[in-house]
PDB file of C-alpha atoms and ligand atoms in Angstrom:
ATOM      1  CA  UNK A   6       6.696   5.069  40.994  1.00 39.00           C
ATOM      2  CA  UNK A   7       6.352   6.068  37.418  1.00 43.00           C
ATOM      3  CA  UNK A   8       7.477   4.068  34.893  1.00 41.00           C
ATOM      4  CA  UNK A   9       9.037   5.142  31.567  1.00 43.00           C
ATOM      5  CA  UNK A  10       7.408   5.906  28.576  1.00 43.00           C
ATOM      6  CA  UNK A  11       8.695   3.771  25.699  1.00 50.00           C
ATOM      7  CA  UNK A  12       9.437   5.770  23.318  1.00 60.00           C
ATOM      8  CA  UNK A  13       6.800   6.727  20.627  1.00 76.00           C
ATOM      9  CA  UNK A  14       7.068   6.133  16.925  1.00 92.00           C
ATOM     10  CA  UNK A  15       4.520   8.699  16.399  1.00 97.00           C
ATOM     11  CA  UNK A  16       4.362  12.249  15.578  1.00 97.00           C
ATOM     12  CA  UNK A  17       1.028  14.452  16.355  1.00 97.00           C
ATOM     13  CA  UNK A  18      -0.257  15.544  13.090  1.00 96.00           C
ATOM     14  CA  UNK A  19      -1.177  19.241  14.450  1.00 96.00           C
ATOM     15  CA  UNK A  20       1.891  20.095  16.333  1.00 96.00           C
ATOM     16  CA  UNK A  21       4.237  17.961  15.257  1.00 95.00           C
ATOM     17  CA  UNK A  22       5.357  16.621  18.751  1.00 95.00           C
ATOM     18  CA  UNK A  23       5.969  13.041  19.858  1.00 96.00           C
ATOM     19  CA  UNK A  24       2.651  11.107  21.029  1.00 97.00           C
ATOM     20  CA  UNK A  25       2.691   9.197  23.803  1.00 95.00           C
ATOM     21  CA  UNK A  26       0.402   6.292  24.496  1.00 94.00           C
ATOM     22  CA  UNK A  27      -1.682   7.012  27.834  1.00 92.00           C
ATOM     23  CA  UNK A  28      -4.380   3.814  28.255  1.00 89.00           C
ATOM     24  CA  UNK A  29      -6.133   3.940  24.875  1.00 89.00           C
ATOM     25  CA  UNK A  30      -4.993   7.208  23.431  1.00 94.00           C
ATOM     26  CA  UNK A  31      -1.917   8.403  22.340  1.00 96.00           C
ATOM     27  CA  UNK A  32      -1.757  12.281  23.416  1.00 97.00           C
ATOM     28  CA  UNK A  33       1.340  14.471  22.479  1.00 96.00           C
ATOM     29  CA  UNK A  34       2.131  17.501  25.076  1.00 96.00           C
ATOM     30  CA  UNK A  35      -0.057  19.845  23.849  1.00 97.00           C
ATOM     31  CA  UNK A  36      -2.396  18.001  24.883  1.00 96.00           C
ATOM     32  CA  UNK A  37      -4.043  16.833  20.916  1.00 96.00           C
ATOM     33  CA  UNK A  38      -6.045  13.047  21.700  1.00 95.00           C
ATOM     34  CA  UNK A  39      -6.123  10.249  18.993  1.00 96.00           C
ATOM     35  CA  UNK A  40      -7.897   7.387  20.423  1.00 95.00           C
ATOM     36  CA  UNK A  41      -7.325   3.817  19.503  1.00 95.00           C
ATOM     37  CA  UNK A  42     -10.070   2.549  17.370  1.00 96.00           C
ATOM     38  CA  UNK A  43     -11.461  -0.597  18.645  1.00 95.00           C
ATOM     39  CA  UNK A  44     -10.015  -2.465  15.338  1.00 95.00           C
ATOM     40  CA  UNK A  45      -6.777  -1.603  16.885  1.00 95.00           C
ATOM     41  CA  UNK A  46      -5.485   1.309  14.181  1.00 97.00           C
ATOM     42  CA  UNK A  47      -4.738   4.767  15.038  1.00 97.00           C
ATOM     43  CA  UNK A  48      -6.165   7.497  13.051  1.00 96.00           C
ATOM     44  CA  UNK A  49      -4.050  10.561  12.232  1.00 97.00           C
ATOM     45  CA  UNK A  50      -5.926  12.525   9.764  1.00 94.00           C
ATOM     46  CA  UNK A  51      -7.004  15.569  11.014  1.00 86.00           C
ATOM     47  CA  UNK A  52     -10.469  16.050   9.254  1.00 75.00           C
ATOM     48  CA  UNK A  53      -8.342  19.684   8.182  1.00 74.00           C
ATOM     49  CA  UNK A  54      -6.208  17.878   5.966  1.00 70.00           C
ATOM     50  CA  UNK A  55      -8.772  15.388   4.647  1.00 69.00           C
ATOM     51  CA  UNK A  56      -9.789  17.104   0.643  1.00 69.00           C
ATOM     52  CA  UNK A  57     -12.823  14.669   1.007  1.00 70.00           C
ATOM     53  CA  UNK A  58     -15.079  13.001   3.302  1.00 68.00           C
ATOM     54  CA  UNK A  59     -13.595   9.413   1.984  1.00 69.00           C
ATOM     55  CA  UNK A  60     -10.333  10.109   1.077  1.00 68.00           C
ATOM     56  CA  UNK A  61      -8.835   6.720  -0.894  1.00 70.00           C
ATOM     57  CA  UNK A  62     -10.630   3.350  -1.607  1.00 72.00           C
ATOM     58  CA  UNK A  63     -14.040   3.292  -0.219  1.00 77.00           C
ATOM     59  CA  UNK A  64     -15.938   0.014   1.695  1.00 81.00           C
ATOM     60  CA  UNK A  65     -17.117  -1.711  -1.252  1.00 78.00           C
ATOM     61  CA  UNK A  66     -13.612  -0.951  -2.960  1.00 80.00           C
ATOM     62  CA  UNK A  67     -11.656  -2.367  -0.033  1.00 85.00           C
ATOM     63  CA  UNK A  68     -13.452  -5.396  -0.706  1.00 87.00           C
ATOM     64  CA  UNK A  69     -13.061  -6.566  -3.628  1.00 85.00           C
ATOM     65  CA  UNK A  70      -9.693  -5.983  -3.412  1.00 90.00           C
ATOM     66  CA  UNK A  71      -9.301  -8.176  -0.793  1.00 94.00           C
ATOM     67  CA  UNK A  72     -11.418 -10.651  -2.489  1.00 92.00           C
ATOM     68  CA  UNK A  73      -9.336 -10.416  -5.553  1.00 96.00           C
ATOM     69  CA  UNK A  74      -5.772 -10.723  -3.912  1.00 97.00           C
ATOM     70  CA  UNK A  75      -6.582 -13.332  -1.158  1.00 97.00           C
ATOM     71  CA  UNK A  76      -7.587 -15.824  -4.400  1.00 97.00           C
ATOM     72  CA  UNK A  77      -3.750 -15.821  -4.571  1.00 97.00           C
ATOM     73  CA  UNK A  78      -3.623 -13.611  -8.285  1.00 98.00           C
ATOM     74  CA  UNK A  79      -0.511 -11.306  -6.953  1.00 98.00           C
ATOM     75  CA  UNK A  80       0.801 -13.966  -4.917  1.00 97.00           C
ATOM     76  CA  UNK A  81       4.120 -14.490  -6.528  1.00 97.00           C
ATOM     77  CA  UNK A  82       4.749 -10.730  -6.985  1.00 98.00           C
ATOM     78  CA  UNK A  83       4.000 -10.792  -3.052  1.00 97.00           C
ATOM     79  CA  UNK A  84       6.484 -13.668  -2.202  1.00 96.00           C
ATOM     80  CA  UNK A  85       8.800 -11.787  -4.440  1.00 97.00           C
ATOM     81  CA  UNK A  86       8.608  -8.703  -2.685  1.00 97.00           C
ATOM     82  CA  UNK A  87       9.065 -10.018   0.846  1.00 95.00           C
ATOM     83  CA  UNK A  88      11.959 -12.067  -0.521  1.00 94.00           C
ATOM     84  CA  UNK A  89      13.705  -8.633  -1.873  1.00 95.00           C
ATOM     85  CA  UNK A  90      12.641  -6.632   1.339  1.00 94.00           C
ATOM     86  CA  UNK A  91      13.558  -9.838   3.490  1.00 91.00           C
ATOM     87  CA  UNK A  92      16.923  -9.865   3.036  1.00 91.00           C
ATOM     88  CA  UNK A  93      17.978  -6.499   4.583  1.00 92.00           C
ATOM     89  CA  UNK A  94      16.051  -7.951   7.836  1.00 93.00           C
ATOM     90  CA  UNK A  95      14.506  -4.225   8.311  1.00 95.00           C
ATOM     91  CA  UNK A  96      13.559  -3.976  11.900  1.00 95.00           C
ATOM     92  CA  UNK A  97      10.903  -1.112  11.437  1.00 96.00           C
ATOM     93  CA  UNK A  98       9.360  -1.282   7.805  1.00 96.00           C
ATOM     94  CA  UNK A  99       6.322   0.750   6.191  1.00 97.00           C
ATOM     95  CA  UNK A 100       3.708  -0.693   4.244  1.00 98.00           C
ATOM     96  CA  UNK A 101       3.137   2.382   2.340  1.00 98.00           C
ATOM     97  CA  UNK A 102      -0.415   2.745   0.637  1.00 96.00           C
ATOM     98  CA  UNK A 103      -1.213  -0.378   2.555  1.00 96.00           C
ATOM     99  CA  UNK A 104      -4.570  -0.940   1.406  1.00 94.00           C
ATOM    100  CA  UNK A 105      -6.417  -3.547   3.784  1.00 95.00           C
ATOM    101  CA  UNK A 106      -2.858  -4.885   4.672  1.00 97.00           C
ATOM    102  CA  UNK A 107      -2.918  -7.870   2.112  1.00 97.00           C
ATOM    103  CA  UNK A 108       0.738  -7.539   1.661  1.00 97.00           C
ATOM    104  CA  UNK A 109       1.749  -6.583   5.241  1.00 97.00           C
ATOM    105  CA  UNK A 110       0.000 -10.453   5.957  1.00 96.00           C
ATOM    106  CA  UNK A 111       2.378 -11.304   3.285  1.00 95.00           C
ATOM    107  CA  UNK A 112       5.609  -9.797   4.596  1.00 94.00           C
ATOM    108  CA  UNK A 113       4.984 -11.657   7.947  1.00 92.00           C
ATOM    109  CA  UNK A 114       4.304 -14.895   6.455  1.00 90.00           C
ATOM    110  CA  UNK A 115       7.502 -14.863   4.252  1.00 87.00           C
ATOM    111  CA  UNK A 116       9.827 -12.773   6.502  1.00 83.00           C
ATOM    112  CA  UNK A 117      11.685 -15.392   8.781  1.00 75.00           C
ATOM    113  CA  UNK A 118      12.731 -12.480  11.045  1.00 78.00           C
ATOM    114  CA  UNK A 119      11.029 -10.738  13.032  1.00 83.00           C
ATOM    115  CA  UNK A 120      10.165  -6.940  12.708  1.00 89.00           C
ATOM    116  CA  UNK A 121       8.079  -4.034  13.377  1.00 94.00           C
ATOM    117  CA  UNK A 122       5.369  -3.799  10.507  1.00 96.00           C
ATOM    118  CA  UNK A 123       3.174  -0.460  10.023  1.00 97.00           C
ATOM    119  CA  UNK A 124       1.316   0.348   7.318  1.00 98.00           C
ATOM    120  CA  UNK A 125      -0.253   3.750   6.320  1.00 98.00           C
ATOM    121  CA  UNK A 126      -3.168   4.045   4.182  1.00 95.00           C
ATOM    122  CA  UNK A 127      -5.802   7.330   3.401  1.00 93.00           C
ATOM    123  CA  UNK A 128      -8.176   5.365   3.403  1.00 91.00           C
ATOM    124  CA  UNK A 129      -9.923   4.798   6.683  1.00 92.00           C
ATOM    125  CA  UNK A 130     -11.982   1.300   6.183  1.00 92.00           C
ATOM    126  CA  UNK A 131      -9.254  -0.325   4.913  1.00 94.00           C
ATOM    127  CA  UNK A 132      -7.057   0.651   7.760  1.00 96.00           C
ATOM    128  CA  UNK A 133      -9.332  -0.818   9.963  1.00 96.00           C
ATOM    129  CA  UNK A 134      -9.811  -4.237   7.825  1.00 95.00           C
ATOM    130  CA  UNK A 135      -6.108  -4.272   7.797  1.00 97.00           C
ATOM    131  CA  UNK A 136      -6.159  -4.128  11.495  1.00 97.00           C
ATOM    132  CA  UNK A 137      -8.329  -6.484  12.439  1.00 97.00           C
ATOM    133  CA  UNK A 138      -6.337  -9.380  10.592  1.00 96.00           C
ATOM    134  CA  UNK A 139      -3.260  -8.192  11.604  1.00 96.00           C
ATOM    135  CA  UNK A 140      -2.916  -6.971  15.558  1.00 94.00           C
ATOM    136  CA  UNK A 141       0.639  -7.283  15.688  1.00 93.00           C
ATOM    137  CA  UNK A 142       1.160  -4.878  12.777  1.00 95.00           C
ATOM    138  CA  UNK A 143       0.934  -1.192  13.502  1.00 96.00           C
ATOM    139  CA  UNK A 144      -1.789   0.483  11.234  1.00 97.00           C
ATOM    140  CA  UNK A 145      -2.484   4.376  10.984  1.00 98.00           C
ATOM    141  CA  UNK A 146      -5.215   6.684   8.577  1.00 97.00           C
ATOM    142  CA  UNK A 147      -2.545   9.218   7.943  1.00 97.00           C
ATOM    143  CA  UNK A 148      -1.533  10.855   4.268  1.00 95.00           C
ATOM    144  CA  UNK A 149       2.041  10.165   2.350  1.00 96.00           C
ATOM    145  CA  UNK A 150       1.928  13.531   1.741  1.00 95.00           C
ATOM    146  CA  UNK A 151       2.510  14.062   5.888  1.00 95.00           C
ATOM    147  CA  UNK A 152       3.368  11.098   7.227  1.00 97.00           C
ATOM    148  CA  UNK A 153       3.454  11.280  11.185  1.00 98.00           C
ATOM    149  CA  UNK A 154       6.726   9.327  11.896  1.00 97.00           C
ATOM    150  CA  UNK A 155      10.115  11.175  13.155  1.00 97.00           C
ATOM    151  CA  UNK A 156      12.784  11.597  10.801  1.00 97.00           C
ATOM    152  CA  UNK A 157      15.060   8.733   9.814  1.00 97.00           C
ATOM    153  CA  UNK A 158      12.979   6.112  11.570  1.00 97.00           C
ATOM    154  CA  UNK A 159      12.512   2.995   8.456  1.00 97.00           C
ATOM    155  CA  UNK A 160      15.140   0.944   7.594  1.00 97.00           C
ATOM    156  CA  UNK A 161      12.866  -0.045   5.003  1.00 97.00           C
ATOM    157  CA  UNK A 162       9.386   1.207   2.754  1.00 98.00           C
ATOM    158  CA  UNK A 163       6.932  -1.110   0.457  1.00 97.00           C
ATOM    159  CA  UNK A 164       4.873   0.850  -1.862  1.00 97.00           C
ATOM    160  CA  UNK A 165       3.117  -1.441  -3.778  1.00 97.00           C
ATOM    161  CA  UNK A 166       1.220   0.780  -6.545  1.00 94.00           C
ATOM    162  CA  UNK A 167       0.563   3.189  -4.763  1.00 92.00           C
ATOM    163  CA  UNK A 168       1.047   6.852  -4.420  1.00 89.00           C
ATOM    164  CA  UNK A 169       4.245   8.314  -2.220  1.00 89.00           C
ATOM    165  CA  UNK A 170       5.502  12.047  -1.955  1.00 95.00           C
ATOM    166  CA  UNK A 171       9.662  11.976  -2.793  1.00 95.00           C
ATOM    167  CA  UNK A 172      10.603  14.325   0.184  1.00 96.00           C
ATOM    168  CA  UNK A 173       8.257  12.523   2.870  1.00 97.00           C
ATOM    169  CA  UNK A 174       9.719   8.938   1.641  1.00 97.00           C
ATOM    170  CA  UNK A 175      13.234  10.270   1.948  1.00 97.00           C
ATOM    171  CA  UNK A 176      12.698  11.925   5.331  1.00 97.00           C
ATOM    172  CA  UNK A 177      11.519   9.104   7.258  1.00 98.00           C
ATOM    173  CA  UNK A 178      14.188   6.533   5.957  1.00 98.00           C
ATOM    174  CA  UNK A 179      16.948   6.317   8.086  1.00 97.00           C
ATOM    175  CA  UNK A 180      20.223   6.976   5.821  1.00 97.00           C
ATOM    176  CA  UNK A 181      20.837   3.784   3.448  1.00 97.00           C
ATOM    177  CA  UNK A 182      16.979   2.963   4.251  1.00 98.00           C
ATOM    178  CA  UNK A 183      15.952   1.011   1.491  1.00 97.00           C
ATOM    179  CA  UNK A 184      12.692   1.501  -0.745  1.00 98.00           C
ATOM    180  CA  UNK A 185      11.352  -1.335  -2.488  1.00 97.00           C
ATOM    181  CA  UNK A 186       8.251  -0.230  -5.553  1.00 97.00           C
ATOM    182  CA  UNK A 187       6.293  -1.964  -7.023  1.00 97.00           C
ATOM    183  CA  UNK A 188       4.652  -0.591  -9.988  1.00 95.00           C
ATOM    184  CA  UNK A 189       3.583  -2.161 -13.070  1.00 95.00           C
ATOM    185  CA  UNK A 190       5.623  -3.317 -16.037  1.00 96.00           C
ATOM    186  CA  UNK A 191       4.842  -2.890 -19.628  1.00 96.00           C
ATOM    187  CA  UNK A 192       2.719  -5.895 -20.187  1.00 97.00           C
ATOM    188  CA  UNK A 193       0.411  -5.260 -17.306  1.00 97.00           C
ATOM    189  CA  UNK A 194      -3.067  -6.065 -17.549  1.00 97.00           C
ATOM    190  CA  UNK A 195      -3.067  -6.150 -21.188  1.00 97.00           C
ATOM    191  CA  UNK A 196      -6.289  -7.879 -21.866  1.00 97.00           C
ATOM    192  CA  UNK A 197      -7.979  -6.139 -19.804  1.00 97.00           C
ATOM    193  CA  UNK A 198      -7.442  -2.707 -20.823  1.00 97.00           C
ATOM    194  CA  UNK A 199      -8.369  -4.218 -24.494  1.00 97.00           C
ATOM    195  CA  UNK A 200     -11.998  -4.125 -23.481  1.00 96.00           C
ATOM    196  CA  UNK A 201     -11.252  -0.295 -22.521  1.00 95.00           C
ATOM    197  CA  UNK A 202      -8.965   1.222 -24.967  1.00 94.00           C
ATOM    198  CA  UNK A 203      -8.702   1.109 -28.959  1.00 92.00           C
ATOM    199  CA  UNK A 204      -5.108   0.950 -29.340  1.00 94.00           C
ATOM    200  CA  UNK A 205      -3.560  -0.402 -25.667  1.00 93.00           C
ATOM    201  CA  UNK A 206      -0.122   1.231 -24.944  1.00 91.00           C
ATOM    202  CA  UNK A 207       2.548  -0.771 -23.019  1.00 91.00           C
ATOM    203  CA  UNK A 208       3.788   1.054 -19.651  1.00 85.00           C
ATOM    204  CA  UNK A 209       7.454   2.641 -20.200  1.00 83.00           C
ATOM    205  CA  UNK A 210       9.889  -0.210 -18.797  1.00 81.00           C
ATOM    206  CA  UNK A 211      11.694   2.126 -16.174  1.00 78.00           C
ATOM    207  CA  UNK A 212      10.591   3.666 -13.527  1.00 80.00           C
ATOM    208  CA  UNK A 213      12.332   7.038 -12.352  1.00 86.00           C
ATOM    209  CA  UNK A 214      13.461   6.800  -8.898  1.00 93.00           C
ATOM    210  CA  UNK A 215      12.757   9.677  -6.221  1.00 94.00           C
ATOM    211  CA  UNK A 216      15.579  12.044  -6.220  1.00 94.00           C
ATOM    212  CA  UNK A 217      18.517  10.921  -3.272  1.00 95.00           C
ATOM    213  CA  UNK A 218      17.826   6.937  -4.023  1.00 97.00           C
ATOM    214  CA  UNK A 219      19.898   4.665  -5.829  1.00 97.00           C
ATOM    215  CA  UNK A 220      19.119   1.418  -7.926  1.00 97.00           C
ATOM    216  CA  UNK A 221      19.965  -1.519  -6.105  1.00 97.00           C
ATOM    217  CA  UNK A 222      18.158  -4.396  -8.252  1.00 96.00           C
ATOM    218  CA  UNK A 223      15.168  -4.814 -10.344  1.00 96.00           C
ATOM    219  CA  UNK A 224      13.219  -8.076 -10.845  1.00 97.00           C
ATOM    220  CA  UNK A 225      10.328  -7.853 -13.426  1.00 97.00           C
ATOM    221  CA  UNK A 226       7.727 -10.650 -12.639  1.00 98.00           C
ATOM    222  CA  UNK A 227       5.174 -11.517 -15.372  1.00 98.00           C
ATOM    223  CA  UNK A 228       2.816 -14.575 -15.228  1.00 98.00           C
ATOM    224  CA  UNK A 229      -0.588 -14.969 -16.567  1.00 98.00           C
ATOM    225  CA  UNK A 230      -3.474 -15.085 -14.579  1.00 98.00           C
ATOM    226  CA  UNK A 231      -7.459 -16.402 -15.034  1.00 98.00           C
ATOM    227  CA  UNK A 232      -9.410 -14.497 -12.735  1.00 97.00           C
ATOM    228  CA  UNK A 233     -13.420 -15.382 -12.735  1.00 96.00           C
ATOM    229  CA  UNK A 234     -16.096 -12.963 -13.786  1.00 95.00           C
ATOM    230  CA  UNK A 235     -16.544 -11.447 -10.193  1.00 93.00           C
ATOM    231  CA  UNK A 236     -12.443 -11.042  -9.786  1.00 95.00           C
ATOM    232  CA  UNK A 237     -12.059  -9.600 -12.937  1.00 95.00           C
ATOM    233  CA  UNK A 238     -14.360  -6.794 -12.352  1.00 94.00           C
ATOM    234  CA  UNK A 239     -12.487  -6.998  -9.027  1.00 93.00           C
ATOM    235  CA  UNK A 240      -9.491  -6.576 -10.886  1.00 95.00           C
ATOM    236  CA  UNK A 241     -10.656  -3.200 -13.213  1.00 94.00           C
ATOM    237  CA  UNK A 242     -11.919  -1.784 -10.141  1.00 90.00           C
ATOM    238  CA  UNK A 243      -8.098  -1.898  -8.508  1.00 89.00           C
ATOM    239  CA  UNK A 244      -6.703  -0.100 -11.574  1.00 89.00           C
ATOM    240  CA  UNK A 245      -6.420   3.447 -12.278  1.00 86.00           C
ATOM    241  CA  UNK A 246      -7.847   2.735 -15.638  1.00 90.00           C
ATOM    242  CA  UNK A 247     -11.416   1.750 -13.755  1.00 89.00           C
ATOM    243  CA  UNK A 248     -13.146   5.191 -14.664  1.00 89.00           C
ATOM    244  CA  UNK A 249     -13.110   4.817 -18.132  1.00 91.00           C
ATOM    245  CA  UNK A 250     -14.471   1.584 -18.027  1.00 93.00           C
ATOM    246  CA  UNK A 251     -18.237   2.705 -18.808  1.00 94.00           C
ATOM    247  CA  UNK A 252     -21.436   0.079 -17.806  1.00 95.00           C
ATOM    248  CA  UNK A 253     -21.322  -1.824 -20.930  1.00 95.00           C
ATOM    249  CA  UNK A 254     -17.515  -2.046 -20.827  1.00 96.00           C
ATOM    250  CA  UNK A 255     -17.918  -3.637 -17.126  1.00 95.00           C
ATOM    251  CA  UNK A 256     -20.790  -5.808 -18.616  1.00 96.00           C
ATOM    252  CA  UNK A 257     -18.396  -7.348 -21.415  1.00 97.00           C
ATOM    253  CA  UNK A 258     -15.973  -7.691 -18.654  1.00 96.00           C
ATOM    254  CA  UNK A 259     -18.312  -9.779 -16.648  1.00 95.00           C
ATOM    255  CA  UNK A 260     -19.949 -11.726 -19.647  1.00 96.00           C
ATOM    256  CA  UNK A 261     -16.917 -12.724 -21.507  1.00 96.00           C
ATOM    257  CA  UNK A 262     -15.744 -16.308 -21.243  1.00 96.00           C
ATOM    258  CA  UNK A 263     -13.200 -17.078 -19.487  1.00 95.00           C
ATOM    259  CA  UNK A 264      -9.701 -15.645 -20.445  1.00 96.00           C
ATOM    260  CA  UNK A 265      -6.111 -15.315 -19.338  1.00 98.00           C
ATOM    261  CA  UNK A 266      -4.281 -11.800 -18.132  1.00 98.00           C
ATOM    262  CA  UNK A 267      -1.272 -10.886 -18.364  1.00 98.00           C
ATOM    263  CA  UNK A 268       0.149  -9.646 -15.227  1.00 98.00           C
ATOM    264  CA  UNK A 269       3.265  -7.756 -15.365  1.00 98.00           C
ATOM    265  CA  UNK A 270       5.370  -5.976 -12.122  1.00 97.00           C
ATOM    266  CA  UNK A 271       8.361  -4.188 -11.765  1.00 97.00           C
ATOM    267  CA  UNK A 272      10.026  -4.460  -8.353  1.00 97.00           C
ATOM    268  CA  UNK A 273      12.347  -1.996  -8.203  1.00 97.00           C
ATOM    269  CA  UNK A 274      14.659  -2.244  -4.912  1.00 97.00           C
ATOM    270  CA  UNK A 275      16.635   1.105  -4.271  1.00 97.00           C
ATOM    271  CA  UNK A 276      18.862   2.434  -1.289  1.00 98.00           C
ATOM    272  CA  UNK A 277      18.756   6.111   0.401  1.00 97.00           C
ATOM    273  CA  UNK A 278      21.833   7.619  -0.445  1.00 94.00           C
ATOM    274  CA  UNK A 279      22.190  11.282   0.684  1.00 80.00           C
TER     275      UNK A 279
HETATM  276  C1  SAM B  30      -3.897   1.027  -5.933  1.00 95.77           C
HETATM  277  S1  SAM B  30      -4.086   0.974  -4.153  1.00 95.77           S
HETATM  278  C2  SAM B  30      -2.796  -0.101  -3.646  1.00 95.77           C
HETATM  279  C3  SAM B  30      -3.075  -0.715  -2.295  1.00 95.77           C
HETATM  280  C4  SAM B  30      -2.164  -1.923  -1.958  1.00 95.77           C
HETATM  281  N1  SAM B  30      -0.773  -1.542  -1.820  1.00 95.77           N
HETATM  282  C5  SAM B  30      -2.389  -2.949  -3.024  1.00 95.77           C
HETATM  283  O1  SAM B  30      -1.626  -3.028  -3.984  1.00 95.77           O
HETATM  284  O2  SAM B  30      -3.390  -3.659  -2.898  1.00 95.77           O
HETATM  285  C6  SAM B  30      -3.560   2.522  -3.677  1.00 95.77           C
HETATM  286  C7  SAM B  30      -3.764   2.763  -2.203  1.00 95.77           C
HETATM  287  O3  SAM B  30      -3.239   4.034  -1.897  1.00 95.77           O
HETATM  288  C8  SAM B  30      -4.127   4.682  -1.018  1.00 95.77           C
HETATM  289  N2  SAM B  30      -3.890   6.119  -1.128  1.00 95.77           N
HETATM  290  C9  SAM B  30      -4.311   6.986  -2.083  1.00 95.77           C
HETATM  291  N3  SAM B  30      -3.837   8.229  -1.832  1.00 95.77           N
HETATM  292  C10 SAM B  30      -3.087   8.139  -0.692  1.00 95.77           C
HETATM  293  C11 SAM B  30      -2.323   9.065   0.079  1.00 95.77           C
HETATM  294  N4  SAM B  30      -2.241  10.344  -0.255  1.00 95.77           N
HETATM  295  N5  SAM B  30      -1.699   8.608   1.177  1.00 95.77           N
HETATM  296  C12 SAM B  30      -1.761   7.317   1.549  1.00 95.77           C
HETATM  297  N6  SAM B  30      -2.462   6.391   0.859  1.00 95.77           N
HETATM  298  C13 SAM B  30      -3.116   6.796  -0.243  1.00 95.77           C
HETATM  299  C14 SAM B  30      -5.510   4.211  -1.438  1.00 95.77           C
HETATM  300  O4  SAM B  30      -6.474   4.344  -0.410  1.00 95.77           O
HETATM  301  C15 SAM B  30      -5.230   2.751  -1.785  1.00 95.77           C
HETATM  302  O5  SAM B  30      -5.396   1.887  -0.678  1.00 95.77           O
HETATM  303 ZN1   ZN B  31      -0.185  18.042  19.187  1.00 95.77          ZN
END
């Protein structure tokens, strides 16, 4: 006797048709394969769309990341963010831009309820770090730009600075999905962009939201934080500021004494409404 297929919450990335899991690949009816790597995570990034051999944060990258936010710097942003996404109790939620999935750990550790995690990332070794910590969370290598999920199928997205595409966010929340971004407020980082920039500018205050979504709630979160010499490089290397940083920049960085940042976030909690 057959039994059913449950049905899958993925879309092939080269035809567009539902993927079905068959022993440890999921194959969609035109018969494209995507095998399960053995971290668990499912890659669907078609080396066609790639526009580099290591698209996103490479090995070394991933982590010091994690290095920097397991020490517990972001951790109240984190709680905060779980706390705001919590309270819808989302049954299927993306971890968009997930990175190694420090914040997916962190939704599941603050979430009472349970829920469906995934998390999408470009970057391929921190897909499969994220996966190995987290096996009951659903990782994928796939692109915001074409992200391979049916229409209308989130109650609920986390980007947490990181890069989203308006129409693909808006497409795979289900109507009155909520989106809950985290980018940073006007404060953020200060002292460390001092060692980079002459005059430091703050960040504008608001944050435009993607065209259909309405403001729900902000929280701004802003705490100072004293990273050692290892974190803080850490730190510069998370930040899109990182390439100006030049070798005697990152040395100053390292050498300085020890010294407090100011972290600054805007969580910005908005609802799908067209
Ligand atoms: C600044 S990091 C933020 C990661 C994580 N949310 C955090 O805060 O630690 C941005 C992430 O977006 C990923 N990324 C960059 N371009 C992307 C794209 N087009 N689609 C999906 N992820 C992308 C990078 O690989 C990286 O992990
Ligand atoms: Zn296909």
């Amino acid at each position: 006797m057959h039994q059913a297929q449950p049905p899958s919450c993925y879309l092939c990335p080269l035809c567009a048709v539902p993927l079905q899991l068959k022993q440890k690949s999921y194959v969609c009816a035109n018969n494209h394969h995507f095998d399960l790597a053995k971290e668990g995570y499912l890659n669907l990034l078609p080396v066609q769309f790639k526009h580099s051999s290591e698209p996103g944060d490479n090995k070394q990258m991933m982590q010091a990341r994690r290095a920097f936010l397991e020490a517990g710097h972001y951790e109240p942003m984190a709680k905060a963010a779980a706390m705001m996404i919590a309270a819808s109790q989302p049954e299927q939620l993306l971890d968009l831009g997930s990175g190694e999935g420090y914040y997916s750990r962190q939704l599941e550790a603050f979430c009472p309820h349970t829920m469906s995690l995934h998390g999408v990332d470009i970057a391929k070794y921190a897909i499969a770090a994220a996966a190995k910590k987290q096996a009951n969370a659903r990782f994928i290598v796939a692109s915001a730009n074409r992200l391979p999920y049916p229409d209308q199928f989130f109650d609920a997205v986390l980007r947490i600075f990181a890069p989203s595409n308006d129409a693909e966010l808006a497409r795979v929340l289900k109507p009155s999905g909520l989106l809950l971004a985290v980018t940073p407020g006007p404060r953020h980082l200060w002292q460390l962009k001092q060692f980079i920039y002459a005059e430091v500018r703050e960040h504008a205050l608001e944050n435009p939201l993607p065209p259909g979504f309405e403001r729900l709630d902000t929280q701004r979160i802003s705490y100072k934080i004293t990273p050692n010499p290892q974190q803080r490089l850490a730190l510069l290397h998370m930040t899109p500021f990182a390439w100006r940083a030049n070798e005697q920049v990152q040395q100053a960085i390292e050498k300085a004494n020890d010294f407090e940042i100011e972290t600054d976030f805007m969580l910005t909690l908005a609802i799908k409404s067209v």
